[in-house]
Short mmCIF file of C-alpha atoms and ligand atoms in Angstrom, two decimals:
data_model
loop_
_atom_site.label_atom_id
_atom_site.label_comp_id
_atom_site.label_asym_id
_atom_site.label_seq_id
_atom_site.Cartn_x
_atom_site.Cartn_y
_atom_site.Cartn_z
CA MET A 12 -13.69 7.79 9.05
CA LEU A 13 -10.38 8.69 7.48
CA ASN A 14 -9.37 6.11 4.86
CA LEU A 15 -6.11 6.65 3.02
CA VAL A 16 -4.36 4.76 0.26
CA LEU A 17 -0.61 5.09 0.54
CA PHE A 18 0.60 4.33 -2.94
CA GLY A 19 3.91 3.84 -4.68
CA PRO A 20 6.28 1.19 -6.01
CA PRO A 21 8.05 -1.31 -3.74
CA GLY A 22 10.71 0.57 -1.78
CA ALA A 23 8.98 3.96 -2.02
CA GLY A 24 8.72 4.22 1.78
CA LYS A 25 5.05 3.31 2.26
CA GLY A 26 5.71 1.17 5.35
CA THR A 27 7.86 3.84 7.01
CA GLN A 28 5.33 6.61 6.41
CA SER A 29 2.41 4.35 7.44
CA GLN A 30 3.96 3.81 10.88
CA LYS A 31 4.14 7.55 11.46
CA LEU A 32 0.64 8.20 10.08
CA ILE A 33 -1.10 5.57 12.22
CA ASP A 34 0.32 7.22 15.35
CA LYS A 35 -0.64 10.75 14.35
CA TYR A 36 -4.15 10.02 13.03
CA ASN A 37 -5.02 6.94 15.12
CA LEU A 38 -5.55 4.72 12.08
CA ILE A 39 -5.31 0.98 11.48
CA HIS A 40 -2.52 -0.08 9.14
CA LEU A 41 -3.54 -2.68 6.57
CA SER A 42 -0.58 -3.91 4.54
CA THR A 43 -1.47 -6.86 2.32
CA GLY A 44 2.24 -7.73 2.03
CA ASP A 45 2.53 -7.92 5.86
CA ILE A 46 -0.68 -10.00 6.11
CA LEU A 47 0.60 -12.41 3.44
CA ARG A 48 3.99 -12.74 5.18
CA SER A 49 2.21 -13.53 8.45
CA GLU A 50 0.18 -16.23 6.65
CA ILE A 51 3.47 -17.68 5.34
CA ALA A 52 4.97 -17.61 8.84
CA LYS A 53 1.91 -19.44 10.19
CA GLY A 54 2.23 -22.00 7.40
CA THR A 55 -1.39 -21.66 6.26
CA GLU A 56 -2.51 -22.99 2.90
CA LEU A 57 -3.15 -19.45 1.69
CA GLY A 58 0.37 -18.48 2.78
CA LEU A 59 1.95 -21.43 1.03
CA ARG A 60 0.15 -20.66 -2.23
CA ALA A 61 1.00 -16.95 -2.02
CA LYS A 62 4.67 -17.65 -1.28
CA THR A 63 5.22 -19.32 -4.65
CA LEU A 64 4.10 -16.13 -6.39
CA MET A 65 5.75 -13.71 -3.97
CA ASP A 66 9.07 -15.52 -4.39
CA GLN A 67 8.84 -14.75 -8.10
CA GLY A 68 7.90 -11.09 -7.59
CA ILE A 69 4.45 -11.71 -9.09
CA LEU A 70 1.18 -10.36 -7.68
CA VAL A 71 -1.11 -12.83 -5.91
CA PRO A 72 -4.67 -13.15 -7.32
CA ASP A 73 -7.06 -10.26 -6.68
CA GLU A 74 -9.65 -12.41 -4.89
CA VAL A 75 -7.07 -13.52 -2.30
CA VAL A 76 -6.12 -10.00 -1.21
CA ILE A 77 -9.66 -8.65 -1.52
CA GLY A 78 -10.87 -11.44 0.82
CA MET A 79 -8.12 -10.57 3.32
CA ILE A 80 -9.06 -6.88 3.33
CA ASP A 81 -12.76 -7.73 3.63
CA SER A 82 -12.12 -9.70 6.83
CA LYS A 83 -9.86 -7.00 8.31
CA LEU A 84 -12.53 -4.35 7.68
CA LYS A 85 -15.13 -6.56 9.37
CA GLU A 86 -12.81 -7.19 12.35
CA ASN A 87 -12.28 -3.44 12.87
CA LYS A 88 -15.70 -1.90 12.47
CA ALA A 89 -15.13 0.71 15.18
CA ALA A 90 -11.86 2.02 13.69
CA ALA A 91 -11.28 5.74 13.18
CA GLY A 92 -9.97 4.87 9.74
CA PHE A 93 -7.49 2.78 7.77
CA ILE A 94 -4.26 3.19 5.88
CA PHE A 95 -4.11 0.83 2.93
CA ASP A 96 -0.46 0.07 2.16
CA GLY A 97 0.36 -2.07 -0.88
CA PHE A 98 -3.35 -2.37 -1.64
CA PRO A 99 -5.07 -1.83 -4.05
CA ARG A 100 -2.46 -2.98 -6.56
CA THR A 101 -4.77 -3.49 -9.55
CA VAL A 102 -7.80 -1.60 -10.82
CA PRO A 103 -10.17 -4.51 -9.93
CA GLN A 104 -8.82 -4.36 -6.36
CA ALA A 105 -9.56 -0.61 -6.26
CA VAL A 106 -13.11 -1.20 -7.52
CA ALA A 107 -13.62 -3.93 -4.88
CA LEU A 108 -12.25 -1.68 -2.12
CA ASP A 109 -14.71 1.07 -3.05
CA ALA A 110 -17.55 -1.46 -2.83
CA LEU A 111 -16.40 -2.82 0.56
CA LEU A 112 -16.10 0.68 2.01
CA ALA A 113 -19.48 1.69 0.58
CA GLU A 114 -21.05 -1.23 2.51
CA ASN A 115 -19.91 0.62 5.64
CA ASN A 116 -21.07 4.00 4.32
CA THR A 117 -17.53 5.22 3.96
CA ALA A 118 -15.01 5.83 1.16
CA ILE A 119 -11.37 6.57 0.37
CA ALA A 120 -10.47 10.14 1.35
CA CYS A 121 -7.24 10.44 -0.65
CA MET A 122 -4.57 8.44 -2.37
CA ILE A 123 -1.10 9.73 -1.57
CA ALA A 124 1.53 8.50 -4.01
CA LEU A 125 5.22 8.47 -3.05
CA GLU A 126 7.19 9.09 -6.23
CA VAL A 127 10.66 7.50 -6.45
CA ASN A 128 12.68 6.60 -9.56
CA GLU A 129 13.59 3.00 -10.41
CA GLU A 130 17.32 3.27 -9.70
CA GLU A 131 16.67 4.59 -6.20
CA LEU A 132 14.04 1.88 -5.57
CA THR A 133 16.44 -0.88 -6.58
CA ARG A 134 19.15 0.58 -4.37
CA ARG A 135 16.80 0.85 -1.37
CA LEU A 136 15.30 -2.63 -1.76
CA LEU A 137 18.67 -4.37 -2.05
CA LEU A 138 19.87 -2.43 1.01
CA ARG A 139 16.71 -3.42 2.92
CA GLY A 140 17.34 -7.02 1.83
CA GLN A 141 20.53 -7.07 3.93
CA THR A 142 18.45 -6.79 7.11
CA SER A 143 14.77 -7.51 6.29
CA GLY A 144 15.19 -11.23 5.76
CA ARG A 145 12.77 -10.92 2.84
CA PRO A 146 13.86 -13.19 -0.01
CA ASP A 147 12.19 -10.85 -2.53
CA ASP A 148 14.50 -7.99 -1.44
CA GLN A 149 17.72 -9.92 -1.91
CA ASP A 150 17.98 -10.57 -5.61
CA GLU A 151 18.31 -7.76 -8.14
CA ALA A 152 16.39 -9.58 -10.90
CA LEU A 153 13.51 -10.18 -8.49
CA VAL A 154 13.52 -6.57 -7.30
CA ARG A 155 13.34 -5.40 -10.91
CA LYS A 156 10.53 -7.86 -11.60
CA ARG A 157 8.49 -6.36 -8.74
CA VAL A 158 9.02 -2.86 -10.10
CA GLN A 159 7.96 -4.13 -13.53
CA GLU A 160 4.77 -5.66 -12.02
CA TYR A 161 4.14 -2.28 -10.44
CA ASN A 162 4.60 -0.42 -13.73
CA THR A 163 2.29 -2.69 -15.72
CA LYS A 164 -0.43 -3.70 -13.23
CA THR A 165 -0.35 -1.19 -10.37
CA ALA A 166 0.51 2.20 -11.87
CA PRO A 167 -2.94 2.42 -13.60
CA VAL A 168 -4.57 2.45 -10.14
CA ALA A 169 -3.35 6.07 -9.80
CA GLY A 170 -5.56 7.04 -12.75
CA TYR A 171 -8.55 5.38 -11.09
CA TYR A 172 -8.25 7.69 -8.08
CA ALA A 173 -7.29 10.71 -10.21
CA GLU A 174 -10.64 10.35 -12.01
CA GLN A 175 -12.32 10.64 -8.60
CA GLY A 176 -10.24 13.74 -7.79
CA LYS A 177 -8.47 11.89 -4.95
CA PHE A 178 -4.90 11.54 -6.26
CA TYR A 179 -1.99 13.45 -4.66
CA GLY A 180 1.60 12.78 -5.75
CA ILE A 181 4.56 13.74 -3.57
CA ASN A 182 8.32 13.40 -3.90
CA GLY A 183 9.36 10.23 -2.06
CA ILE A 184 13.06 11.06 -2.10
CA GLY A 185 14.42 13.13 0.77
CA GLU A 186 14.27 13.21 4.55
CA ILE A 187 11.64 10.91 6.13
CA ASP A 188 10.28 13.78 8.26
CA GLU A 189 10.02 16.12 5.30
CA ILE A 190 8.06 13.51 3.31
CA PHE A 191 5.87 12.94 6.38
CA ASP A 192 5.15 16.70 6.68
CA ASN A 193 4.17 16.86 3.01
CA THR A 194 1.88 13.86 3.50
CA CYS A 195 0.27 15.40 6.61
CA ASN A 196 -0.31 18.67 4.73
CA ILE A 197 -2.43 16.81 2.19
CA ILE A 198 -4.39 14.98 4.89
CA ASP A 199 -4.91 18.09 7.02
CA LYS A 200 -6.14 20.03 4.00
CA TYR A 201 -8.63 17.22 3.32
CA LEU A 202 -9.76 17.21 6.97
CA SER A 203 -10.26 20.99 6.98
CA GLN A 204 -12.78 20.76 4.15
CA PRO A 205 -16.46 20.33 5.00
CA GLN A 206 -17.18 16.57 4.82
CA VAL A 207 -20.07 15.45 2.66
CA GLY A 208 -22.49 12.91 4.16
P1 LIG B 17 4.84 -5.82 -0.38
O1 LIG B 17 5.22 -6.17 1.01
O2 LIG B 17 3.69 -4.84 -0.42
O3 LIG B 17 6.00 -5.37 -1.21
O4 LIG B 17 4.28 -7.15 -1.05
C1 LIG B 17 5.11 -8.31 -1.22
C2 LIG B 17 4.49 -9.25 -2.24
O5 LIG B 17 3.21 -9.67 -1.77
C3 LIG B 17 4.22 -8.64 -3.61
O6 LIG B 17 5.36 -8.72 -4.45
C4 LIG B 17 3.07 -9.53 -4.10
O7 LIG B 17 3.55 -10.78 -4.54
C5 LIG B 17 2.28 -9.76 -2.83
N1 LIG B 17 1.23 -8.72 -2.63
C6 LIG B 17 1.16 -7.81 -1.61
N2 LIG B 17 0.08 -7.03 -1.72
C7 LIG B 17 -0.57 -7.44 -2.85
C8 LIG B 17 -1.75 -7.01 -3.53
N3 LIG B 17 -2.49 -5.98 -3.07
N4 LIG B 17 -2.10 -7.67 -4.66
C9 LIG B 17 -1.38 -8.70 -5.13
N5 LIG B 17 -0.24 -9.14 -4.56
C10 LIG B 17 0.17 -8.52 -3.43
#
């Protein structure tokens, strides 16, 4: 199995790169943000509770997103692999993900982090807000709050994977295809190594 964490702050381009990666490597895309928005659209109780936090740019509780990922992994046991996009966003989420994957005798191959500065992120998110319909992309204070949540709660997740020798940072500013090529180079290098187990 090829399991990748696509990492980076909101607006770094994780969704865009994920779409290209799932086609090339035949992976299943698991975006906790997308799953939460679909729960909101369906009007489920989970969705309604999450919306209150999402509308403030605050992370939803770890157990909510961990439970969602657990069920998606169980629904897709025969998958060639997964791209985790917007998850894990805290160190406890990363620890839980390792445990869930270990239950299936698999693990994260690499974390690829798209690096983009805060000014560019704010610019991109507000631009996306003109067409995405996402309330959390339309207000500058909210966009900055999300980046702040990332800096305090999510950025430490990079260190968690670095300790396991799985962290790869790449420049997330530039042409989409160039960023994609750099991402594929990391994955292909990983795949060319002898796999343990
Ligand atoms: P995203 O689409 O990844 O930008 O996520 C939108 C919002 O959903 C975030 O601002 C959080 O409120 C919530 N969210 C998405 N993924 C997670 C996660 N892994 N942990 C906690 N909250 C999340």
